[in-house]
XYZ file of N, CA, C and O in Angstrom:
768
model
N 97.117 21.641 -43.098
C 95.574 22.742 -43.290
C 94.456 21.281 -42.943
O 93.495 21.629 -42.340
N 94.426 20.452 -43.989
C 93.712 19.398 -43.801
C 93.785 18.389 -42.530
O 92.288 18.479 -42.414
N 94.546 18.470 -42.213
C 94.228 17.943 -40.928
C 94.239 18.534 -40.008
O 93.272 17.876 -39.050
N 94.027 20.199 -39.504
C 93.148 20.602 -38.932
C 91.727 20.745 -39.136
O 90.891 20.709 -38.564
N 91.086 20.898 -40.239
C 90.174 20.909 -40.931
C 89.193 19.156 -40.868
O 88.294 19.047 -39.898
N 90.190 18.267 -40.989
C 89.790 16.884 -40.310
C 89.339 17.284 -38.750
O 88.280 16.152 -38.334
N 90.238 17.242 -37.923
C 89.875 17.215 -36.349
C 88.911 17.831 -36.020
O 87.932 17.912 -35.450
N 88.317 19.325 -36.697
C 87.532 20.165 -36.458
C 86.343 19.415 -36.509
O 85.505 19.137 -36.065
N 85.977 18.740 -37.996
C 85.088 18.021 -38.403
C 84.892 16.619 -37.446
O 83.365 16.690 -36.962
N 85.592 16.335 -36.960
C 85.284 15.109 -35.714
C 84.939 15.624 -34.617
O 83.747 15.149 -34.026
N 85.261 16.626 -34.285
C 85.004 16.990 -32.822
C 83.694 17.468 -33.362
O 82.776 17.390 -31.999
N 83.206 18.473 -34.131
C 81.908 18.803 -34.465
C 80.826 17.553 -34.539
O 79.581 17.341 -34.017
N 81.250 16.458 -35.130
C 80.741 15.017 -35.284
C 80.413 14.931 -33.766
O 79.294 14.277 -33.351
N 81.139 14.589 -33.266
C 81.345 14.094 -31.560
C 80.331 15.163 -30.939
O 79.601 14.130 -29.978
N 80.576 16.151 -30.898
C 79.552 17.547 -30.311
C 77.976 16.961 -30.612
O 77.367 16.982 -29.886
N 77.645 16.744 -31.864
C 76.380 16.329 -32.675
C 75.717 15.089 -31.921
O 74.657 14.929 -31.835
N 76.912 14.199 -31.719
C 76.631 12.635 -31.032
C 76.181 12.917 -29.763
O 75.105 12.351 -29.121
N 76.844 13.606 -28.727
C 76.734 13.780 -27.543
C 75.103 15.081 -27.140
O 74.642 14.451 -26.411
N 75.013 15.595 -28.093
C 74.095 16.490 -28.194
C 72.404 15.806 -28.444
O 71.783 15.678 -27.745
N 72.927 14.287 -29.592
C 71.622 13.861 -29.871
C 71.222 12.801 -28.757
O 70.393 12.645 -27.954
N 72.474 12.286 -28.180
C 72.012 11.236 -26.729
C 71.809 12.140 -25.757
O 70.721 11.437 -24.848
N 72.068 13.209 -25.459
C 71.490 14.194 -24.240
C 70.108 14.138 -24.539
O 69.305 14.521 -23.497
N 69.595 14.702 -25.931
C 68.403 14.994 -26.201
C 67.612 13.907 -25.922
O 66.409 14.069 -25.498
N 68.261 12.766 -26.058
C 67.173 11.462 -26.104
C 66.977 10.782 -24.778
O 66.143 10.617 -24.450
N 68.373 11.331 -23.953
C 67.976 11.150 -22.610
C 67.056 11.813 -21.983
O 65.841 11.451 -21.306
N 66.887 13.383 -22.349
C 65.827 13.898 -21.789
C 64.540 13.672 -21.741
O 63.838 13.541 -21.236
N 64.171 13.337 -23.428
C 62.903 13.001 -23.673
C 62.923 11.493 -23.083
O 61.052 11.170 -22.841
N 63.570 10.649 -22.904
C 63.175 9.572 -22.201
C 62.704 9.486 -20.872
O 61.795 9.340 -20.136
N 63.606 10.259 -20.081
C 63.424 10.645 -18.746
C 61.638 11.658 -18.445
O 60.866 10.867 -17.857
N 61.592 12.447 -19.626
C 60.248 13.104 -19.491
C 59.227 12.544 -19.615
O 58.123 12.145 -19.318
N 59.228 11.125 -20.818
C 58.484 10.560 -21.199
C 57.903 9.553 -19.919
O 57.040 8.946 -19.379
N 59.343 9.151 -19.080
C 58.789 8.208 -18.160
C 58.075 8.742 -17.017
O 57.482 8.224 -15.999
N 58.675 10.132 -16.865
C 58.056 10.969 -15.694
C 56.663 11.400 -16.179
O 55.757 11.237 -14.947
N 56.442 11.390 -17.001
C 54.958 11.593 -17.328
C 54.194 10.431 -17.580
O 53.398 10.218 -17.044
N 54.611 9.156 -17.881
C 54.216 7.728 -17.451
C 53.864 7.275 -16.128
O 53.025 7.171 -15.496
N 54.854 8.044 -15.156
C 54.912 7.636 -13.804
C 53.281 8.655 -13.363
O 52.732 8.009 -12.606
N 53.217 9.700 -13.744
C 52.445 10.688 -12.838
C 50.853 10.144 -13.664
O 50.157 10.223 -12.776
N 50.880 9.724 -14.903
C 49.723 9.024 -15.456
C 49.595 7.535 -14.588
O 47.700 7.710 -14.135
N 50.529 7.125 -14.412
C 50.163 5.615 -13.735
C 49.668 6.172 -12.352
O 48.530 5.469 -11.700
N 49.889 7.056 -11.487
C 49.638 7.669 -10.238
C 48.561 7.904 -10.364
O 47.303 7.620 -9.429
N 48.227 8.765 -11.068
C 46.375 9.358 -11.295
C 45.608 8.235 -11.469
O 44.645 8.285 -11.092
N 45.885 7.407 -12.475
C 45.057 6.120 -12.824
C 44.551 5.469 -11.444
O 43.563 5.151 -11.212
N 45.799 5.546 -10.472
C 45.499 4.468 -9.295
C 44.789 5.473 -8.498
O 44.332 4.901 -7.818
N 45.229 6.674 -8.162
C 44.206 7.487 -7.487
C 42.868 7.419 -7.528
O 41.928 7.783 -6.707
N 42.559 7.145 -8.957
C 40.996 7.348 -9.590
C 40.408 5.868 -9.480
O 39.217 5.879 -9.800
N 41.154 4.728 -9.170
C 40.449 3.585 -9.012
C 39.803 3.272 -7.879
O 39.797 3.866 -6.752
N 38.714 2.169 -8.157
C 37.798 1.712 -7.257
C 38.427 1.513 -5.766
O 38.105 1.624 -4.977
N 39.783 0.456 -6.306
C 40.403 -0.181 -5.036
C 41.085 0.969 -4.113
O 41.337 0.602 -3.196
N 41.343 2.012 -4.784
C 42.206 3.062 -4.290
C 41.269 3.939 -3.132
O 41.700 4.392 -1.838
N 40.180 3.825 -3.713
C 38.750 4.658 -3.263
C 38.327 3.781 -1.378
O 38.576 4.279 -0.837
N 38.666 2.520 -1.838
C 38.239 1.636 -0.746
C 39.653 1.723 0.193
O 39.142 1.960 1.511
N 40.668 1.734 -0.440
C 41.738 1.881 0.479
C 41.569 3.322 1.672
O 41.757 3.343 2.392
N 41.423 4.281 0.679
C 41.352 5.847 1.196
C 39.889 5.848 2.260
O 40.108 6.036 3.747
N 38.861 5.031 1.756
C 37.899 4.884 2.896
C 37.782 4.391 4.272
O 37.313 4.409 5.240
N 38.695 2.774 4.198
C 39.218 2.122 5.129
C 40.269 2.930 6.139
O 40.019 3.072 7.372
N 41.069 3.964 5.480
C 41.697 4.627 5.941
C 41.175 5.701 6.908
O 41.274 5.872 8.289
N 40.083 6.380 6.103
C 39.216 7.163 6.979
C 38.276 6.539 8.323
O 38.591 6.898 9.363
N 38.015 5.796 7.680
C 37.083 5.069 9.103
C 37.800 4.573 10.210
O 37.658 4.612 11.433
N 38.779 3.960 10.011
C 40.031 3.106 10.737
C 40.836 3.993 11.634
O 41.043 3.913 12.871
N 41.159 5.129 11.123
C 42.425 6.126 12.088
C 41.667 7.507 12.096
O 42.499 8.395 12.862
N 40.863 7.702 11.148
C 40.468 9.640 10.919
C 38.928 9.630 11.014
O 38.797 10.405 9.855
N 38.115 8.813 11.725
C 36.700 9.036 11.481
C 36.336 10.425 12.405
O 35.965 11.192 11.454
N 36.541 10.485 13.489
C 36.049 12.143 14.257
C 37.367 12.653 14.805
O 37.796 11.806 15.576
N 37.333 13.644 14.637
C 38.466 14.295 15.256
C 40.020 13.683 15.108
O 40.827 13.175 16.232
N 40.363 12.931 14.008
C 41.676 12.296 13.700
C 41.921 10.829 14.324
O 42.778 10.380 14.882
N 40.480 10.364 14.966
C 40.717 8.982 15.778
C 39.289 8.317 14.939
O 38.142 8.394 14.984
N 39.750 6.749 14.838
C 39.045 6.254 14.213
C 38.524 5.386 15.086
O 38.895 5.083 16.151
N 38.079 3.957 14.256
C 37.740 3.030 15.160
C 38.599 1.765 15.548
O 38.264 1.042 16.393
N 39.552 1.735 14.855
C 40.624 0.728 15.234
C 41.134 0.742 16.728
O 41.386 -0.013 17.213
N 41.381 2.065 17.450
C 41.572 1.486 18.746
C 40.329 1.546 19.791
O 40.682 0.420 20.280
N 39.232 1.319 19.199
C 38.007 0.788 20.015
C 37.765 -0.195 19.667
O 37.553 -1.347 20.422
N 38.180 -0.970 18.697
C 38.045 -2.494 18.072
C 38.858 -3.579 19.328
O 38.274 -4.261 19.368
N 39.827 -2.677 20.005
C 40.702 -3.212 20.737
C 39.841 -3.593 21.867
O 40.721 -4.681 22.850
N 38.959 -3.172 22.145
C 38.347 -3.537 23.461
C 37.124 -4.556 23.192
O 36.766 -5.186 23.899
N 37.237 -5.144 21.842
C 35.943 -6.357 21.727
C 36.671 -7.618 22.337
O 37.964 -7.665 22.772
N 35.912 -8.555 22.819
C 36.856 -9.563 23.552
C 37.481 -10.673 22.405
O 37.101 -11.050 21.335
N 38.439 -11.454 23.008
C 39.341 -12.668 22.787
C 39.996 -12.003 21.372
O 40.189 -12.910 20.367
N 40.326 -10.953 21.503
C 41.430 -10.539 20.249
C 40.492 -10.505 19.271
O 41.598 -10.047 17.718
N 39.354 -10.458 19.047
C 38.475 -10.471 17.758
C 38.586 -8.875 17.158
O 38.646 -8.696 15.741
N 38.869 -8.157 17.936
C 38.817 -6.571 17.782
C 40.231 -6.617 16.576
O 40.376 -5.522 15.454
N 41.206 -7.197 17.008
C 42.617 -7.049 16.313
C 42.736 -7.952 14.987
O 42.914 -7.350 14.199
N 41.685 -9.017 15.005
C 41.643 -10.028 13.668
C 40.559 -8.833 12.757
O 41.184 -9.165 11.503
N 39.955 -8.024 12.866
C 38.959 -7.389 12.090
C 39.879 -6.141 11.509
O 39.800 -5.666 10.649
N 40.863 -5.429 12.687
C 41.514 -4.511 11.974
C 42.379 -4.856 11.090
O 42.955 -4.454 10.170
N 43.067 -6.290 11.286
C 43.950 -6.733 10.316
C 43.308 -7.084 8.852
O 43.749 -6.777 7.579
N 42.162 -7.440 9.338
C 41.171 -7.664 7.532
C 41.109 -6.313 7.013
O 41.193 -6.540 6.024
N 40.645 -5.320 7.999
C 40.518 -3.967 7.091
C 42.206 -3.509 6.326
O 41.744 -2.455 5.973
N 42.860 -4.130 6.786
C 44.478 -3.911 6.116
C 44.579 -4.558 4.906
O 45.566 -4.271 3.592
N 43.790 -5.734 4.301
C 43.725 -6.122 3.292
C 43.635 -5.052 1.959
O 44.485 -5.195 0.536
N 42.831 -3.986 1.813
C 43.041 -3.281 0.707
C 44.194 -2.231 0.696
O 44.982 -2.653 -0.564
N 45.222 -2.380 1.555
C 46.323 -1.801 1.453
C 47.505 -2.895 0.989
O 48.048 -2.324 0.102
N 47.379 -4.122 1.368
C 47.852 -4.890 0.883
C 47.129 -5.161 -0.909
O 48.462 -5.317 -1.518
N 46.117 -4.965 -1.067
C 45.819 -5.433 -2.430
C 46.293 -4.459 -3.486
O 46.579 -4.673 -4.536
N 46.142 -3.103 -3.143
C 46.663 -2.043 -3.607
C 48.029 -1.722 -4.056
O 48.886 -1.952 -4.897
N 49.123 -2.384 -2.802
C 50.632 -2.603 -3.136
C 50.738 -3.317 -4.022
O 51.882 -3.572 -4.811
N 50.304 -4.713 -3.759
C 50.804 -5.999 -4.606
C 50.369 -5.838 -6.143
O 51.104 -6.254 -7.089
N 48.535 -5.506 -6.329
C 48.335 -5.954 -7.218
C 48.149 -4.592 -8.327
O 48.536 -4.161 -9.384
N 48.065 -3.635 -8.102
C 48.159 -1.974 -8.652
C 49.290 -1.478 -8.358
O 49.449 -1.098 -9.796
N 49.879 -1.270 -7.672
C 51.445 -0.893 -7.526
C 52.322 -1.751 -8.065
O 53.397 -1.374 -8.949
N 51.991 -2.990 -7.905
C 53.187 -3.909 -8.193
C 54.410 -3.868 -7.752
O 55.460 -4.068 -8.623
N 54.320 -3.854 -6.599
C 55.613 -3.675 -5.549
C 56.045 -4.390 -4.465
O 55.341 -4.489 -3.622
N 56.617 -5.493 -4.938
C 56.732 -6.472 -3.693
C 57.216 -5.710 -2.256
O 56.860 -6.048 -1.347
N 58.619 -5.140 -2.712
C 58.996 -3.971 -1.426
C 57.671 -3.506 -0.565
O 57.586 -3.287 0.652
N 56.948 -2.892 -1.399
C 55.746 -1.997 -0.754
C 54.813 -2.678 0.248
O 54.453 -2.415 0.881
N 54.718 -4.293 -0.589
C 53.530 -4.838 0.039
C 54.774 -5.455 1.001
O 53.968 -5.595 2.228
N 55.779 -5.820 1.191
C 56.460 -6.408 2.485
C 56.318 -5.070 3.600
O 56.260 -5.295 4.822
N 56.582 -3.949 3.129
C 56.683 -3.035 3.916
C 55.073 -2.506 4.777
O 54.847 -2.224 6.088
N 53.875 -2.669 3.793
C 52.426 -2.823 4.535
C 52.142 -3.380 5.269
O 51.645 -3.489 6.527
N 52.645 -4.851 5.203
C 52.276 -6.123 5.904
C 53.236 -5.895 7.147
O 52.613 -6.300 8.344
N 54.313 -5.315 7.268
C 55.430 -5.233 8.563
C 54.514 -4.333 9.338
O 54.390 -4.404 10.430
N 53.739 -3.189 8.879
C 53.019 -2.133 9.378
C 51.782 -2.533 10.089
O 51.578 -2.407 11.306
N 51.192 -3.663 9.466
C 50.058 -4.655 9.697
C 50.271 -5.193 10.889
O 49.682 -5.430 11.833
N 51.684 -6.009 10.711
C 52.130 -6.645 11.975
C 52.484 -6.283 13.108
O 52.005 -6.590 14.409
N 52.712 -5.068 12.839
C 53.330 -3.742 14.244
C 51.819 -3.792 14.860
O 51.812 -3.751 16.190
N 51.199 -3.115 14.207
C 49.862 -2.809 14.604
C 49.205 -4.001 15.604
O 48.782 -3.804 16.516
N 49.096 -5.437 14.686
C 48.581 -6.363 15.673
C 49.348 -6.718 17.049
O 48.765 -7.006 18.043
N 50.669 -6.290 16.971
C 51.478 -6.847 18.330
C 51.029 -5.803 19.359
O 51.323 -6.012 20.330
N 51.187 -4.426 18.773
C 50.814 -3.208 19.724
C 49.437 -3.589 20.529
O 48.857 -3.810 21.494
N 48.594 -4.201 19.520
C 47.221 -4.065 20.071
C 46.906 -5.476 20.716
O 45.872 -5.711 21.604
N 47.981 -6.445 20.333
C 48.005 -7.497 21.488
C 48.220 -7.561 22.937
O 48.354 -8.215 24.051
N 48.526 -6.153 23.403
C 49.492 -6.240 24.562
C 48.471 -5.803 25.527
O 47.798 -4.686 25.054
N 48.034 -6.472 26.420
C 46.906 -6.073 27.168
C 46.962 -5.017 27.686
O 47.768 -4.522 28.285
N 45.465 -4.096 27.587
C 45.226 -3.151 28.297
C 46.181 -2.094 27.666
O 45.617 -0.958 26.827
N 47.519 -1.937 27.311
C 48.254 -0.919 26.882
C 48.397 -0.734 25.685
O 47.895 0.332 25.029
N 47.548 -1.949 24.712
C 47.869 -1.918 23.975
C 46.882 -1.488 23.018
O 46.407 -0.728 21.709
N 45.308 -1.581 23.911
C 44.407 -0.619 23.597
C 44.747 1.146 23.380
O 43.823 1.742 22.946
N 45.408 1.413 24.526
C 45.915 2.675 24.697
C 46.740 2.919 23.470
O 46.848 4.360 22.598
N 47.631 2.220 23.085
C 48.810 2.424 22.171
C 47.986 2.526 20.691
O 48.394 3.319 19.798
N 47.124 1.971 20.496
C 46.358 2.095 19.351
C 45.998 3.431 19.266
O 45.714 3.560 17.896
N 45.349 3.961 19.613
C 45.237 5.451 19.532
C 46.169 6.523 19.003
O 46.021 7.067 18.497
N 47.276 5.828 19.272
C 48.633 6.460 18.576
C 49.091 6.026 17.466
O 49.812 6.537 16.699
N 49.445 4.543 17.286
C 49.886 3.925 16.253
C 48.796 3.576 14.953
O 47.726 2.951 15.313
N 48.622 4.401 14.148
C 47.694 4.809 13.271
C 48.396 3.442 11.977
O 48.795 4.438 10.631
N 48.261 2.503 12.088
C 48.530 1.598 10.745
C 48.387 1.938 9.446
O 48.850 2.008 8.300
N 46.723 1.600 9.449
C 46.366 2.255 7.695
C 46.556 3.638 7.518
O 46.985 3.609 6.234
N 46.600 4.636 8.657
C 47.224 5.960 7.797
C 48.687 5.758 7.204
O 49.286 6.302 6.504
N 49.309 5.203 8.120
C 50.969 5.086 7.769
C 51.068 4.149 6.236
O 51.667 4.645 5.072
N 50.080 3.341 5.902
C 50.272 2.334 4.679
C 49.497 3.299 3.444
O 50.170 2.993 2.637
N 48.786 4.097 4.088
C 47.993 4.770 2.858
C 49.255 5.963 2.512
O 49.457 6.018 1.505
N 49.983 6.647 3.403
C 51.326 7.288 3.187
C 52.171 6.527 2.328
O 52.574 7.490 1.561
N 52.445 5.500 2.845
C 53.527 5.158 1.883
C 53.232 4.452 0.950
O 53.977 5.063 -0.571
N 52.356 4.046 0.340
C 51.479 3.776 -0.938
C 51.560 5.239 -1.625
O 51.977 4.979 -2.780
N 51.231 6.371 -1.063
C 50.967 7.675 -1.728
C 51.913 8.041 -2.502
O 52.491 8.454 -3.708
N 53.012 7.992 -1.259
C 54.635 8.570 -1.219
C 55.165 7.900 -2.545
O 56.006 8.209 -3.210
N 54.941 6.165 -2.465
C 56.030 5.554 -3.005
C 55.386 5.733 -4.707
O 56.507 5.661 -5.582
N 54.399 5.713 -4.993
C 54.045 5.951 -6.226
C 54.259 7.216 -6.818
O 54.493 7.337 -7.855
N 54.399 8.199 -5.729
C 55.100 10.013 -5.939
C 56.401 9.723 -6.656
O 57.028 10.910 -6.781
N 57.238 8.595 -5.806
C 58.493 8.471 -6.009
C 59.205 9.441 -4.976
O 60.611 9.935 -5.329
N 58.484 9.324 -3.753
C 59.479 10.149 -2.768
C 60.443 9.247 -2.454
O 60.650 7.967 -2.223
N 61.796 9.808 -2.360
C 63.058 8.913 -2.123
C 63.187 8.362 -1.028
O 63.419 7.578 -0.252
N 62.759 9.599 0.243
C 62.698 9.025 1.653
C 61.947 7.861 1.661
O 62.316 6.824 2.591
N 60.729 7.790 1.186
C 59.764 7.090 1.422
C 59.969 5.289 0.771
O 59.999 4.214 1.250
N 60.869 5.357 -0.210
C 61.607 4.556 -0.869
C 62.503 3.663 -0.405
O 62.385 2.414 -0.263
N 63.348 4.606 0.328
C 64.391 3.826 1.542
C 63.217 3.140 2.191
O 64.118 2.181 3.054
N 62.474 3.772 3.132
C 61.586 3.102 4.334
C 61.036 2.041 3.778
O 61.166 1.046 4.371
N 60.738 2.029 2.375
C 59.698 0.747 2.144
C 60.720 -0.186 1.762
O 60.720 -1.518 2.272
N 62.177 -0.043 1.796
C 63.185 -0.887 1.026
C 63.431 -1.481 2.478
O 63.543 -2.517 2.917
N 63.328 -0.732 3.533
C 64.045 -1.038 4.638
C 63.247 -1.888 5.654
O 63.125 -3.067 5.931
N 61.498 -1.411 5.253
C 60.367 -2.703 5.954
C 60.909 -3.972 4.932
O 60.063 -4.706 5.704
N 60.804 -3.543 3.837
C 61.017 -5.072 2.746
C 61.926 -5.946 3.509
O 61.851 -7.073 3.428
N 63.238 -5.456 3.737
C 64.416 -6.068 4.056
C 63.856 -6.974 5.527
O 64.285 -8.343 5.463
N 63.463 -6.321 6.149
C 63.070 -6.591 7.725
C 62.152 -7.633 7.450
O 62.209 -9.002 8.232
N 61.228 -7.374 6.317
C 60.046 -8.437 6.681
C 60.647 -9.699 5.811
O 60.426 -11.115 5.938
N 61.451 -9.392 4.654
C 61.884 -10.804 4.380
C 63.026 -11.593 5.328
O 62.863 -12.741 5.288
N 63.722 -10.998 6.473
C 64.315 -11.754 7.176
C 63.608 -12.363 7.915
O 63.607 -13.285 8.377
N 62.236 -11.641 8.546
C 61.233 -12.195 9.275
C 60.997 -13.384 8.811
O 60.717 -14.631 9.648
N 60.417 -13.771 7.472
C 59.734 -14.570 6.585
C 61.040 -15.748 6.872
O 60.392 -16.837 7.172
N 62.441 -15.269 6.641
C 63.361 -16.396 6.813
C 63.575 -17.307 8.014
O 63.118 -18.355 7.935
N 63.397 -16.206 8.794
C 63.360 -16.791 10.498
C 62.126 -17.738 10.581
O 62.601 -18.888 11.322
N 61.219 -17.018 10.015
C 59.619 -18.116 10.652
C 59.532 -19.693 9.938
O 59.645 -20.491 10.210
N 60.335 -19.382 8.618
C 60.524 -20.293 8.083
C 61.033 -21.689 8.317
O 61.042 -22.755 8.190
N 62.424 -20.989 8.669
C 63.340 -22.037 9.313
C 62.802 -22.708 10.712
O 62.908 -23.931 11.063
N 62.167 -21.658 11.443
C 61.553 -22.433 12.853
C 60.444 -23.417 12.521
O 60.132 -24.637 13.301
N 59.490 -23.158 11.699
C 58.333 -24.060 10.732
C 59.109 -25.229 10.686
O 58.659 -26.480 10.963
N 60.012 -25.394 9.609
C 60.825 -26.366 9.214
C 61.086 -27.216 10.597
O 61.269 -28.179 10.470
N 62.140 -26.542 11.589
C 62.300 -27.541 12.436
C 61.292 -27.767 13.406
O 61.264 -28.870 14.153
N 60.623 -27.316 13.477
C 59.263 -27.740 14.331
C 58.582 -28.826 13.632
O 58.222 -29.712 14.442
N 58.271 -28.992 12.044
C 57.925 -29.805 11.869
C 58.706 -31.028 11.489
O 58.427 -32.717 12.106
N 60.149 -31.119 11.734
C 61.215 -32.053 11.746
C 60.816 -32.531 13.164
O 61.112 -33.677 13.493
N 60.756 -31.864 14.318
C 60.488 -31.886 15.749
C 59.616 -33.070 15.672
O 59.510 -34.091 16.453
N 58.468 -32.347 15.314
C 57.331 -33.186 15.248
C 57.523 -34.396 14.731
O 56.710 -35.393 15.302
N 58.219 -34.790 13.762
C 58.071 -35.819 13.120
C 58.854 -36.995 13.799
O 58.333 -38.273 13.867
N 59.971 -36.523 14.309
C 61.096 -37.374 15.117
C 60.072 -37.385 16.349
O 60.160 -38.941 17.068
N 59.129 -36.668 16.907
C 58.039 -37.049 18.149
C 57.271 -38.069 17.511
O 57.447 -39.324 18.417
N 56.923 -38.088 16.517
C 55.601 -38.871 16.028
C 56.289 -40.547 15.753
O 55.929 -41.423 16.185
N 57.773 -40.260 15.407
C 58.362 -41.735 14.975
C 58.281 -42.579 16.190
O 58.483 -43.824 16.199
N 59.066 -41.583 17.404
C 59.392 -42.285 18.711
C 57.877 -42.719 19.420
O 58.077 -43.891 19.957
N 56.874 -42.029 19.121
C 55.563 -42.616 19.701
C 55.365 -43.903 19.161
O 55.038 -44.893 19.663
N 55.452 -43.890 17.403
C 54.918 -45.094 16.724
C 56.078 -45.955 16.884
O 55.762 -47.139 17.268
N 57.098 -45.824 17.403
C 58.168 -47.197 17.703
C 57.880 -47.578 19.091
O 58.368 -48.671 19.462
N 57.559 -47.030 19.921
C 57.058 -47.609 21.260
C 55.764 -48.667 21.101
O 56.112 -49.519 21.964
N 55.056 -48.562 19.859
C 54.303 -49.555 20.055
C 54.373 -50.483 19.121
O 54.743 -51.279 18.251
């Protein structure tokens, strides 16, 4: 009889421990969720986010869903694409310094580079700029990322890996270009 009572006591003790940890886990999840929501609200009420939203509106959604970005492509010598790239800086700032996410920042930069490449295509780039709205995409990425949208987080991670790979390739190419220039310089100096 004492053995049966001891087993029941142990089972009850295990049950209380399991319940305690389940309650603790629920409280921690609730706290983290409310902390994320507070962080998202603070970000949405910040000045830098207002600048990001205003830039998106002017560049991509000014009148009838068309902003200034497509028209900047008609400026001579690629100056419109440079201006468009500069207007992407608020997105990069918010992603890097406000949200503090390197993958999100890399995904934002990827969208900016795609916009630059699309805009660099002669004539066709000007037409495609009406349809590829990088400022709007970056805005949506940031909003959905801070709200914890799973699909957006996966998209951000894919974009970040792509940019990390691209940065690695460009770094290797720069290294070999400098190495080649150094060898060429040594060869020229050796002639004299």
